[in-house]
Structures are given as structure tokens and as C-alpha cells.
Coordinates of C-alpha atoms in Angstrom, one line a residue:
Chain A
X1 CA 14.3 158.4 164.5
X2 CA 12.8 155.9 167.6
X3 CA 12.2 157.9 170.7
X4 CA 13.3 154.5 172.4
X5 CA 15.0 154.5 175.8
X6 CA 16.6 152.2 178.6
X7 CA 15.7 152.3 181.2
X8 CA 13.3 154.6 183.9
X9 CA 16.5 156.1 185.3
X10 CA 16.9 157.3 181.3
X11 CA 13.5 158.6 182.0
X12 CA 14.3 160.4 184.5
X13 CA 17.5 162.0 183.8
X14 CA 16.4 162.9 179.8
X15 CA 14.1 164.6 181.7
X16 CA 15.3 166.6 183.2
X17 CA 13.7 165.7 186.4
X18 CA 15.0 167.3 189.5
X19 CA 13.9 168.6 192.9
X20 CA 11.2 170.2 193.4
X21 CA 8.9 169.1 190.4
X22 CA 5.7 167.6 189.7
X23 CA 4.9 164.6 188.1
X24 CA 1.8 162.7 187.4
X25 CA 0.6 159.2 187.0
X26 CA -3.2 157.4 186.2
X27 CA -4.3 155.3 187.5
X28 CA -6.6 153.2 184.8
X29 CA -3.4 149.8 185.9
X30 CA -5.6 149.9 189.6
X31 CA -4.8 148.6 192.1
X32 CA -1.7 146.4 189.9
X33 CA -1.0 148.8 189.0
X34 CA 3.7 148.5 189.0
X35 CA 4.6 152.1 187.2
X36 CA 4.2 154.6 189.8
X37 CA 6.3 152.6 192.6
X38 CA 8.6 151.2 189.8
X39 CA 9.3 155.5 189.3
X40 CA 9.2 157.1 192.9
X41 CA 11.9 153.6 193.2
X42 CA 14.3 155.4 190.4
X43 CA 13.7 159.3 192.0
X44 CA 14.7 158.0 195.1
X45 CA 18.0 156.4 194.3
X46 CA 18.5 159.1 192.4
X47 CA 18.2 161.4 194.8
X48 CA 15.3 163.6 194.2
X49 CA 13.7 165.7 196.2
X50 CA 10.3 167.2 197.4
X51 CA 8.9 165.6 194.0
X52 CA 4.9 166.6 194.0
X53 CA 2.5 163.5 192.7
X54 CA -0.5 164.9 190.9
X55 CA -2.2 160.7 190.4
X56 CA -5.7 160.6 189.4
X57 CA -6.2 157.7 192.2
X58 CA -3.8 156.5 195.0
X59 CA -4.3 152.4 195.4
X60 CA -3.3 150.3 197.8
X61 CA -0.6 148.5 195.9
X62 CA 1.1 152.5 196.5
X63 CA 1.5 151.9 199.8
X64 CA 5.7 152.3 199.1
X65 CA 4.6 155.8 198.8
X66 CA 4.6 156.4 202.5
X67 CA 7.8 155.6 202.7
X68 CA 9.1 158.5 200.2
X69 CA 6.8 160.9 202.5
X70 CA 8.6 159.9 205.2
X71 CA 12.4 160.7 203.5
X72 CA 11.0 164.0 201.1
X73 CA 11.4 162.3 198.1
X74 CA 7.5 163.6 198.1
X75 CA 6.6 166.3 199.8
X76 CA 3.0 166.7 196.9
X77 CA -0.1 164.7 197.2
X78 CA -2.8 166.2 194.4
X79 CA -5.0 162.9 193.4
X80 CA -8.9 162.0 192.8
X81 CA -8.8 159.0 195.7
X82 CA -6.9 157.6 197.4
X83 CA -7.7 153.9 199.2
X84 CA -7.3 153.5 203.0
X85 CA -3.1 152.5 202.9
X86 CA -2.3 155.3 202.0
X87 CA -4.8 157.2 203.1
X88 CA -4.7 155.6 206.6
X89 CA -1.0 157.5 207.0
X90 CA -2.3 160.7 205.9
X91 CA -4.7 161.3 207.8
X92 CA -2.2 160.4 210.4
X93 CA 0.1 163.2 209.5
X94 CA 3.2 162.0 208.3
X95 CA 3.3 165.4 205.5
X96 CA 3.1 169.1 206.1
X97 CA 1.8 170.6 203.2
X98 CA -2.1 168.8 202.7
X99 CA -3.4 166.7 200.0
X100 CA -5.0 168.2 197.1
X101 CA -8.0 166.3 196.3
X102 CA -10.2 167.0 192.9
X103 CA -13.1 165.0 190.9
X104 CA -12.0 162.9 187.8
X105 CA -13.5 166.1 186.1
X106 CA -11.6 168.8 188.2
X107 CA -8.6 166.8 187.2
X108 CA -8.5 167.2 183.5
X109 CA -9.8 170.7 184.2
X110 CA -7.0 172.2 186.0
X111 CA -4.3 169.9 184.4
X112 CA -5.8 171.1 180.6
X113 CA -6.6 175.7 181.9
X114 CA -2.9 175.3 182.9
X115 CA -4.1 175.6 186.9
X116 CA -2.1 172.5 187.6
X117 CA 0.9 172.2 186.1
X118 CA 2.9 168.6 184.4
X119 CA 6.5 168.6 184.6
X120 CA 6.9 164.8 183.5
X121 CA 4.2 162.4 182.8
X122 CA 4.7 159.1 183.3
X123 CA 2.5 157.1 181.3
X124 CA 1.8 152.7 181.6
X125 CA 0.8 151.5 178.4
X126 CA -0.6 147.7 178.3
X127 CA 0.5 148.1 174.4
X128 CA 2.8 151.6 172.4
X129 CA 5.2 151.3 169.9
X130 CA 8.5 152.8 169.9
X131 CA 6.7 156.3 169.2
X132 CA 4.8 156.6 171.5
X133 CA 1.1 155.9 169.8
X134 CA 0.1 153.6 172.7
X135 CA -3.0 151.4 174.1
X136 CA -5.0 150.3 176.7
X137 CA -6.7 147.8 175.1
X138 CA -4.5 145.2 173.9
X139 CA -1.6 143.2 175.7
X140 CA -0.3 141.4 178.7
X141 CA -1.5 143.8 181.3
X142 CA -4.6 145.2 179.3
X143 CA -6.4 147.3 181.0
X144 CA -9.0 148.5 178.1
X145 CA -9.9 152.3 178.4
X146 CA -7.1 154.8 179.4
X147 CA -9.1 158.0 179.8
X148 CA -7.5 159.6 182.8
X149 CA -4.2 160.0 181.0
X150 CA -4.8 162.0 177.8
X151 CA -4.3 165.4 179.6
X152 CA -1.2 164.2 181.0
X153 CA 0.1 163.3 178.2
X154 CA -1.8 166.8 176.4
X155 CA -0.5 168.9 178.1
X156 CA 2.6 167.5 180.0
X157 CA 5.9 169.4 179.6
X158 CA 7.0 165.9 179.4
X159 CA 5.9 162.3 178.8
X160 CA 7.0 159.3 179.3
X161 CA 5.3 155.6 178.2
X162 CA 6.1 152.7 179.8
X163 CA 5.1 149.4 178.1
X164 CA 5.2 146.3 178.3
X165 CA 4.0 145.7 174.6
X166 CA 6.4 147.0 172.6
X167 CA 4.6 146.7 168.9
X168 CA 6.0 147.3 165.4
X169 CA 5.5 151.4 164.7
X170 CA 2.3 152.0 163.7
X171 CA -0.1 151.0 166.2
X172 CA -2.9 151.7 164.2
X173 CA -5.9 151.8 167.1
X174 CA -3.7 154.2 169.3
X175 CA -6.0 156.4 172.2
X176 CA -3.1 158.9 173.1
X177 CA -1.0 159.8 170.6
X178 CA 2.6 160.3 169.5
X179 CA 3.1 163.9 169.0
X180 CA 2.6 164.8 172.4
X181 CA 5.1 161.5 173.5
X182 CA 8.7 162.5 174.2
X183 CA 9.5 159.2 175.8
X184 CA 9.4 154.8 175.2
X185 CA 10.8 152.7 177.5
X186 CA 10.4 148.8 177.3
X187 CA 9.8 147.1 180.5
X188 CA 8.9 143.4 182.0
X189 CA 5.2 144.2 183.5
X190 CA 4.2 147.8 184.2
X191 CA 1.4 145.6 186.6
X192 CA -0.4 142.6 187.6
X193 CA -3.8 141.8 185.3
X194 CA -5.3 140.6 188.6
X195 CA -4.8 144.3 190.1
X196 CA -5.8 145.5 187.2
X197 CA -9.6 143.8 186.1
X198 CA -11.2 141.8 188.0
X199 CA -12.4 138.4 186.5
X200 CA -15.8 139.4 186.7
X201 CA -17.3 141.3 190.0
X202 CA -21.1 140.2 191.1
X203 CA -23.9 141.8 192.3
X204 CA -24.7 141.5 196.5
X205 CA -26.7 138.3 197.5
X206 CA -26.9 140.1 200.2
X207 CA -31.4 140.3 201.3
X208 CA -30.4 144.1 202.6
X209 CA -28.6 145.1 199.5
X210 CA -30.9 143.5 197.5
X211 CA -34.1 145.1 198.2
X212 CA -32.3 148.8 198.4
X213 CA -31.2 148.0 194.8
X214 CA -35.2 147.6 194.3
X215 CA -36.6 150.5 195.3
X216 CA -34.1 152.8 192.7
X217 CA -34.6 150.9 190.9
X218 CA -38.9 151.8 191.5
X219 CA -37.9 155.7 191.7
X220 CA -36.0 155.4 188.5
X221 CA -39.6 154.4 187.5
X222 CA -41.5 156.9 189.0
X223 CA -39.4 159.2 187.3
X224 CA -40.3 159.8 184.9
X225 CA -36.7 159.5 183.0
X226 CA -37.1 156.1 182.3
X227 CA -37.9 156.6 178.9
X228 CA -35.9 156.6 175.4
X229 CA -32.6 157.7 174.7
X230 CA -32.3 157.2 179.1
X231 CA -28.4 157.6 180.0
X232 CA -27.5 156.6 183.0
X233 CA -24.8 156.1 185.2
X234 CA -23.8 153.4 187.9
X235 CA -20.8 152.7 190.8
X236 CA -20.2 148.4 190.1
X237 CA -20.2 148.6 194.5
X238 CA -23.0 145.4 194.6
X239 CA -26.4 147.0 195.3
X240 CA -25.4 149.6 192.0
X241 CA -24.8 146.7 190.7
X242 CA -27.6 145.3 191.7
X243 CA -29.9 147.8 190.1
X244 CA -28.1 148.1 187.3
X245 CA -29.9 144.0 186.7
X246 CA -33.5 144.7 188.4
X247 CA -32.9 148.2 185.6
X248 CA -31.8 146.0 182.3
X249 CA -34.5 143.6 182.8
X250 CA -37.7 146.5 182.9
X251 CA -35.9 147.8 179.7
X252 CA -35.5 144.6 177.9
X253 CA -39.2 144.3 178.8
X254 CA -40.6 147.3 178.5
X255 CA -38.1 147.7 175.3
X256 CA -36.7 150.7 176.1
X257 CA -34.1 152.1 174.6
X258 CA -31.9 153.8 176.4
X259 CA -28.9 156.7 175.0
X260 CA -25.3 155.8 177.0
X261 CA -24.4 154.6 180.3
X262 CA -21.3 155.5 181.8
X263 CA -18.4 155.1 184.9
X264 CA -16.4 152.5 185.5
X265 CA -17.7 150.6 183.4
X266 CA -18.0 145.8 184.2
X267 CA -19.4 143.5 182.4
X268 CA -23.3 144.8 183.6
X269 CA -22.9 147.3 181.8
X270 CA -22.2 145.5 178.1
X271 CA -25.0 143.0 178.8
X272 CA -27.5 146.0 178.9
X273 CA -25.4 147.4 175.7
X274 CA -25.6 144.4 174.1
X275 CA -29.3 143.4 175.1
X276 CA -29.4 147.3 173.1
X277 CA -30.8 149.0 176.5
X278 CA -27.9 151.0 175.4
X279 CA -26.9 152.6 171.8
X280 CA -22.7 153.4 173.2
X281 CA -21.1 152.8 176.3
X282 CA -19.1 156.3 177.3
X283 CA -15.9 154.2 178.8
X284 CA -13.9 156.5 180.8
X285 CA -12.6 153.7 182.8
X286 CA -12.6 149.9 183.1
X287 CA -13.0 147.5 186.1
X288 CA -13.4 144.4 184.9
X289 CA -12.2 141.5 181.9
X290 CA -15.2 141.8 179.6
X291 CA -15.7 145.9 179.8
X292 CA -12.0 145.0 178.2
X293 CA -13.2 142.7 175.9
X294 CA -15.7 145.0 174.6
X295 CA -14.1 148.3 174.6
X296 CA -11.7 146.5 171.6
X297 CA -14.1 145.2 169.3
X298 CA -17.3 146.8 169.8
X299 CA -17.4 150.3 168.7
X300 CA -20.0 151.1 170.3
X301 CA -18.2 151.5 173.1
X302 CA -16.1 154.5 173.8
X303 CA -13.2 155.6 174.9
X304 CA -13.4 159.2 176.8
X305 CA -12.0 161.3 178.3
X306 CA -11.6 162.3 181.4
X307 CA -12.1 165.8 179.7
X308 CA -14.9 164.6 178.0
X309 CA -16.7 162.6 180.7
X310 CA -17.0 165.3 183.3
X311 CA -15.2 168.8 183.0
X312 CA -15.9 171.3 184.2
X313 CA -14.7 174.4 182.1
X314 CA -14.8 171.9 179.2
X315 CA -17.0 172.7 176.2
X316 CA -19.5 170.4 176.8
X317 CA -18.7 166.8 179.4
X318 CA -20.9 163.4 179.2
X319 CA -22.3 163.6 182.4
X320 CA -24.4 167.2 181.8
X321 CA -26.2 164.6 179.5
X322 CA -26.9 162.1 182.5
X323 CA -30.7 162.3 183.6
X324 CA -28.8 159.7 186.7
X325 CA -26.7 158.1 188.4
X326 CA -26.5 155.5 191.0
X327 CA -23.8 156.6 193.3
X328 CA -22.7 155.2 197.3
X329 CA -21.7 157.1 199.9
X330 CA -20.2 156.6 204.3
X331 CA -21.8 159.1 205.1
X332 CA -25.3 162.0 204.3
X333 CA -26.2 164.6 206.4
X334 CA -28.9 166.0 207.2
X335 CA -28.6 168.5 203.7
X336 CA -27.8 165.7 201.8
X337 CA -24.1 166.5 201.9
X338 CA -22.6 162.9 201.6
X339 CA -19.0 161.6 202.2
X340 CA -16.8 159.6 200.4
X341 CA -13.8 160.8 201.6
X342 CA -13.6 159.7 204.4
X343 CA -14.8 156.4 207.1
X344 CA -16.4 156.5 210.6
X345 CA -12.9 157.5 212.2
X346 CA -12.0 159.8 209.8
X347 CA -9.7 158.0 208.1
X348 CA -9.1 159.3 204.9
X349 CA -9.5 156.0 202.4
X350 CA -11.3 157.1 199.2
X351 CA -12.3 160.6 197.1
X352 CA -14.5 161.3 195.3
X353 CA -14.0 159.9 191.4
X354 CA -16.8 161.3 189.5
X355 CA -18.9 161.4 193.0
X356 CA -19.9 165.2 192.9
X357 CA -18.7 165.8 189.0
X358 CA -22.3 162.5 188.0
X359 CA -24.0 164.2 191.1
X360 CA -23.5 168.1 189.7
X361 CA -24.4 167.0 185.9
X362 CA -27.2 164.2 186.8
X363 CA -31.1 165.1 186.3
X364 CA -31.8 163.3 189.0
X365 CA -28.5 162.0 191.7
X366 CA -29.3 158.9 193.4
X367 CA -27.6 157.2 197.0
X368 CA -27.3 154.4 197.8
X369 CA -26.2 152.8 200.8
X370 CA -28.0 149.9 203.9
X371 CA -29.7 152.7 206.9
X372 CA -26.0 151.4 209.4
X373 CA -22.9 150.0 208.5
X374 CA -21.6 147.2 211.0
X375 CA -23.5 149.8 213.7
X376 CA -22.2 152.6 212.4
X377 CA -24.9 155.3 211.0
X378 CA -24.8 156.2 207.7
X379 CA -27.2 159.4 208.3
X380 CA -25.4 161.8 210.8
X381 CA -26.1 165.4 211.0
X382 CA -22.8 166.5 210.8
X383 CA -20.5 164.6 207.2
X384 CA -17.0 164.3 208.4
X385 CA -16.6 165.4 205.2
X386 CA -17.9 167.1 202.5
X387 CA -17.4 165.7 199.1
X388 CA -20.2 166.1 197.5
X389 CA -22.9 168.8 198.3
X390 CA -26.1 168.4 199.1
X391 CA -27.3 170.4 197.1
X392 CA -26.8 167.7 193.9
X393 CA -28.0 165.2 195.5
X394 CA -31.8 163.4 195.3
X395 CA -33.1 160.9 196.8
X396 CA -30.9 158.5 199.8
X397 CA -32.3 154.8 199.6
X398 CA -32.3 153.1 202.2
X399 CA -34.5 149.5 203.5
X400 CA -35.4 151.6 205.9
X401 CA -37.5 154.2 203.3
X402 CA -36.5 156.8 200.6
X403 CA -35.2 159.8 201.8
X404 CA -36.1 163.2 199.5
X405 CA -34.1 165.7 199.1
X406 CA -37.1 168.8 200.2
X407 CA -36.0 170.8 197.4
X408 CA -37.4 168.2 194.6
X409 CA -41.0 168.5 195.4
X410 CA -41.5 167.4 192.4
X411 CA -40.0 164.1 193.1
X412 CA -42.1 163.5 196.4
X413 CA -45.3 164.0 195.0
X414 CA -44.2 160.7 192.4
X415 CA -42.0 159.1 195.1
X416 CA -45.6 158.7 196.5
X417 CA -48.2 158.5 193.4
X418 CA -46.1 155.1 192.8
X419 CA -46.3 154.4 197.0
X420 CA -43.0 154.3 197.4
X421 CA -41.7 154.3 201.2
X422 CA -40.8 157.7 201.7
X423 CA -39.6 159.4 205.2
X424 CA -37.9 162.2 205.7
X425 CA -34.0 162.4 206.5
X426 CA -34.5 163.2 209.6
X427 CA -36.6 160.1 210.3
X428 CA -33.9 158.1 208.9
X429 CA -31.4 159.5 211.5
X430 CA -33.7 159.0 214.8
X431 CA -34.2 155.1 212.8
X432 CA -30.2 154.3 212.9
X433 CA -29.6 156.7 216.2
X434 CA -32.3 153.9 217.3
X435 CA -30.3 150.9 215.5
X436 CA -27.2 151.2 216.4
X437 CA -27.7 152.9 220.4
X438 CA -24.9 154.9 223.1
X439 CA -23.6 156.8 219.4
X440 CA -20.7 158.4 220.6
X441 CA -19.3 160.9 217.6
X442 CA -15.7 160.8 216.7
X443 CA -13.3 164.2 217.4
X444 CA -10.3 165.2 215.3
X445 CA -7.9 167.3 215.8
X446 CA -7.1 170.9 213.9
X447 CA -4.6 170.2 211.6
X448 CA -6.1 170.0 208.0
X449 CA -3.9 167.1 206.3
X450 CA -5.7 166.9 203.0
X451 CA -8.7 169.2 201.0
X452 CA -11.1 168.8 199.3
X453 CA -11.4 170.8 196.0
X454 CA -14.9 171.2 194.1
X455 CA -15.1 170.7 190.7
X456 CA -15.6 174.3 190.3
X457 CA -12.2 175.2 192.3
X458 CA -13.2 176.5 195.0
X459 CA -12.3 173.8 198.1
X460 CA -15.5 173.5 199.6
X461 CA -13.5 171.5 202.2
X462 CA -11.0 170.2 204.6
X463 CA -9.7 166.6 206.5
X464 CA -8.7 167.3 208.8
X465 CA -5.8 165.3 211.6
X466 CA -7.6 162.3 213.2
X467 CA -6.2 162.1 216.9
X468 CA -5.0 157.9 218.5
Chain B
X1 CA -20.9 131.3 238.9
X2 CA -17.5 130.3 238.7
X3 CA -15.5 130.8 235.2
X4 CA -13.9 126.9 234.9
X5 CA -11.8 126.4 231.1
X6 CA -12.1 128.4 227.8
X7 CA -15.1 129.5 226.0
X8 CA -15.4 130.9 222.7
X9 CA -19.1 132.3 220.8
X10 CA -19.8 134.3 217.7
X11 CA -18.2 134.2 214.2
X12 CA -15.3 136.2 211.8
X13 CA -18.2 137.6 209.9
X14 CA -19.2 141.9 210.0
X15 CA -22.0 142.8 212.6
X16 CA -20.9 139.6 214.5
X17 CA -18.0 139.0 217.6
X18 CA -16.1 136.7 218.7
X19 CA -16.5 136.4 222.4
X20 CA -13.6 135.1 224.6
X21 CA -13.4 133.3 227.6
X22 CA -11.0 132.2 230.4
X23 CA -10.7 131.7 234.2
X24 CA -8.3 134.4 235.8
X25 CA -8.6 136.2 238.8
X26 CA -10.7 139.6 239.2
X27 CA -13.0 141.2 235.8
X28 CA -10.9 141.4 232.4
X29 CA -12.3 143.0 229.6
X30 CA -10.7 143.8 226.7
X31 CA -12.5 145.4 223.5
X32 CA -10.6 145.1 220.3
X33 CA -13.4 146.9 217.3
X34 CA -13.4 149.1 214.0
X35 CA -16.0 150.7 216.3
X36 CA -13.8 151.2 219.6
X37 CA -13.8 154.9 219.4
X38 CA -17.8 155.9 218.7
X39 CA -19.2 152.3 220.8
X40 CA -15.5 150.7 223.1
X41 CA -17.5 152.9 227.0
X42 CA -20.4 151.0 225.5
X43 CA -19.3 147.9 225.1
X44 CA -17.3 147.1 228.2
X45 CA -21.3 148.5 229.7
X46 CA -22.4 145.6 228.2
X47 CA -20.1 143.2 229.4
X48 CA -19.6 144.3 232.7
X49 CA -23.1 143.9 233.1
X50 CA -24.0 140.9 231.9
X51 CA -21.3 139.4 234.1
X52 CA -22.8 141.1 236.9
X53 CA -26.4 139.8 236.3
X54 CA -24.7 135.9 235.6
X55 CA -22.4 136.5 238.7
X56 CA -18.8 136.3 237.4
X57 CA -16.2 138.5 239.3
X58 CA -13.4 135.7 237.7
X59 CA -12.9 136.0 234.3
X60 CA -10.7 137.0 231.0
X61 CA -13.5 138.4 228.9
X62 CA -11.7 139.0 225.5
X63 CA -14.4 141.0 222.4
X64 CA -13.4 140.6 218.4
X65 CA -15.5 142.9 217.8
X66 CA -16.5 142.9 214.0
X67 CA -19.1 145.7 214.2
X68 CA -21.9 144.4 216.3
X69 CA -25.0 145.7 217.7
X70 CA -25.8 145.7 221.2
X71 CA -28.4 143.1 221.4
X72 CA -25.9 140.3 219.5
X73 CA -22.7 141.9 222.2
X74 CA -24.6 140.6 224.8
X75 CA -26.0 137.7 224.0
X76 CA -22.6 136.1 222.8
X77 CA -21.2 137.3 225.9
X78 CA -23.5 135.3 227.5
X79 CA -23.2 132.6 225.4
X80 CA -19.2 132.6 226.4
X81 CA -19.9 132.9 229.6
X82 CA -22.8 130.0 230.0
X83 CA -20.3 128.2 228.2
X84 CA -17.3 128.8 230.5
X85 CA -18.4 127.5 233.3
X86 CA -19.7 124.4 232.6
X87 CA -17.6 121.6 232.8
X88 CA -16.8 119.6 229.8

């Protein structure tokens, strides 16, 4: 027996895909992904309409979706993150049904509990055998972890693995086992390696970013959390990585043995593991070649599912054990609510990803951001969109001072004792307004173009149309 | 002050702007900016004020802004106008 079929067209036929169904994708091939476009093009050619796409993320490479939305092939979109190419068009109101935004933990939670039903999951796999045992660790399109695809594989009615490196059965080092897979399709290329992983992720050289990173690390030291057993997550933004580099120097110098590090994994996290700063990497997503190499060769670098990473309905998940997470923001308001969904003009250009999951789980959730970014103030009276509630954000670090959530008097005392430049968020707001001058807030339309579903399933905010 | 030639000031960097000045009749100000909704009026006012201070009544001022602060905007416009008023 073999599950191998000839083409994506055949997969659409044999899975019984028809009008009104929901299909799913993972985003481990990031901006190099060919699979989503190939599948949706084939669906359009087959004359199927009214499809809902449930993808862990939509990237710039998925811009052809815009035409499929306009033509009625795709009428529903659910994701945890959406890049500007599709996001801008959604904000202009091209789709009737609002986009459903979830988090990296909320999505697998809803899939595993049956709240989100998937008819057919299409799983891009850098290597697979003909029965569907597959992995992202090897192959010309290697992407490392396949963590976000696990729930789709387990729960979708039909599962199609699409690979460009078919190997003889059995592939032993599989991530997703054959027991979930219905069909396997072999294609020339599932993606462009240049878009899948970056060669190197670079630390910022901007003095403002470095100052913010230094403050962030001083906050971590002052918090008392930096000791043996320390667990940590940081994003791949310039200032976040610079903070990780400073942190590594301190952990090596003071011989601090951390427990685990998580998140989108870069070479910097791998360096910290190899330097003995941490016992393990829990990896739901690789960002660069060094991370892919490490997950393939180092048993301490463990692939985890989206559920194990962050699902609020799993029996336990790793975000709940985090000591510190460093996150970004496009806006943060007087109540510490954070927006990473929309840009300064109100256009969709992002999403929570694991933002709100890690903020909820970590003992100290930190936002690092410059006070003003190209004349746009980071601190506002009220964010355009609440991605992550302020009740889960503890600290905002800017180059002009550190604001601590008033609910965390313990941190305020510790930071002041450490002589850190603690200010109120109102003071940061006033300072930002003074720098940018004459700021006029953007008015948005009434029509809802997206709903933001918090990790507990409640709609935490609605994103409105941009009127041009 | 008379605008007698084309001139440019500024860069394409984020938080900077490029100002292009060309001769024209009457004052035309053209603004492109990612923060035009928030700061378009402010940028226009600054351009008008600088032109008035220098006694420029006939020119086309094209502003390609990348989120510059007001002090930067004023300095770039002034420089471009002064350059455009001089013989080579």
C-alpha cells in the first residue's frame, strides 16, 4: 500500500473537497511557502468556491490570496498573524466575513477541543515517506520544527502531506506520524529556501536599540528571576536579540544554569544552549539555518507542538512555566494594553502569534520598543486594537525610561532599588507627544474587518475598516 | 528669494525626508508620507512657514517624508530652497 497520489489536483478530488469547506495550513515555510498558493490555485481551477482558510500565519508570499478573496473562492480567513500584503487589503474591506485572529496557543486549543473544524489539512513537509511519516528537519526545504501542524494533522478529517523530498518507508526521525495522514503528494518544490530560513538573524547596531536591550537585561537582573532554573523567551526583533546577547554574557559570567528557552528559535538561542546557559530549547518554530541545524543534531533542542507550547486547554503547556518573556509592540496604552495587529494607519500587518500566550504565562512580561518610531509614538492614550491585555503586561522598556504596570509594585520597588530609570507610562506618553508634535489620531470606519479572539476564546477586540 | 534651479536635500532613511525644489509659478507643496494622516497638516504648515520666511512665492516643493520630526523637516526644506536659489 502507498498513500502516494499524483498531484494536488488529485488530492482535492480524492479528499472530497467542496464548496463551503475549511482547509488548513501551517506557516513553518514562512515567507518561502509555495504550498498554500499551489493548493488554493488548484481549488480555484477546480471551480470550488466559498472556502475558509485556517492557517497558523499568512505571509507576504501569500498575496495571491487577495484575488482569490475577490473572486469568491476564499470567503473566510482564520490565522494568528497576517502580513501587510493581505492585511492591507483586508483592512480596505475586500472580504465580507471578518477575519478570525487567534493566538499560537488559542488555535491548537480550538482545533483540539473541536471548536475549529478542519475538513482538509494540507501539510507542507520538507521530507516525508510515502505513508506520510514526515519531518521539517531534513530536505532541501528544511524548516526545522513543524510544531504548528501537529493539531491540524491530528484533528482534520483528511490530511494531505505535500513534500519535495520523498524518502523510502519508514522515515524514522518523523515529527508527524503516518497514523494521521491520508495522502502524500510529491512536488518539485514546496518553497524557496531563501524565504524559509534567513541565513543569519542580525542583532541591531542602532544605539537606541542597544540602550533598550541593556535596560531590559538590567530589569531582568533586578527582578530576581535570573538564577539557576531560569526560563526565557524572546522575539527575533533587533532589540530583543541584543537583549539575549547581553543576557548570555551575564549568564556565562555568573555561571547561571537556566532551564529552557523558547519561541521562534534563532542562532542566538542555539549559542546560549551550547554555552550552557540553558538545559534545553523547546522549539515550535525555527527562524534561521543555525536553529534548523541544531534541532536536527542536538537532542537538547526539542521540537514541541503548538499545544505544548501555549494551549490554554492542554493539561499543561510550556508558556506557563516561563520566568521572563521579551516582546515587541506597535502601540501600548495607559492601561498597558498592547497592539501588534495594526500599523499606525490602522492597516493589519501582524497578529498575536505567541504574544498574548507568553505574556499570560510569564512571571514577567516585558515590552521593548523605542518611544517613537519614525514619528509615530509607541505610547498612546488607547491602542487601536487590543492584542494582549494590559493585565498580563508587566514592564515597558524604552530608551527614555522604564514604565512598570502599577499592579506590580514589587517590581517598581526592585527596579528603583537597582537605580533603574523608572517612570510612569503617563510620563512616557507626554514625552513622546512632545517629541513628535501636532499628532492627529487616525479615524477608522465602522465596519468590522477582523475579530481578535483572545487565548481563552473571548473576543478581546474588533479591527475596523480603514477609510481611504 | 527666487527659485532658479532644481535642488534636493535629505536622504531616504527612516526618520528623514527628501525635499525636491523646482522652479514654478505660485507655491505648490506636494507631500508623500506614511504618517500623512497624522502629520500631513503639520508638514504642510512647516513648508509654508519656511517658504514665507525666505520670501519664496514661486516654487514646487516636493516632500517625500519617512517619518521625520518637525525640526528635521524644517531644516531639509530650508536647505533645499537655499540650494535652489543659487547659481551653480
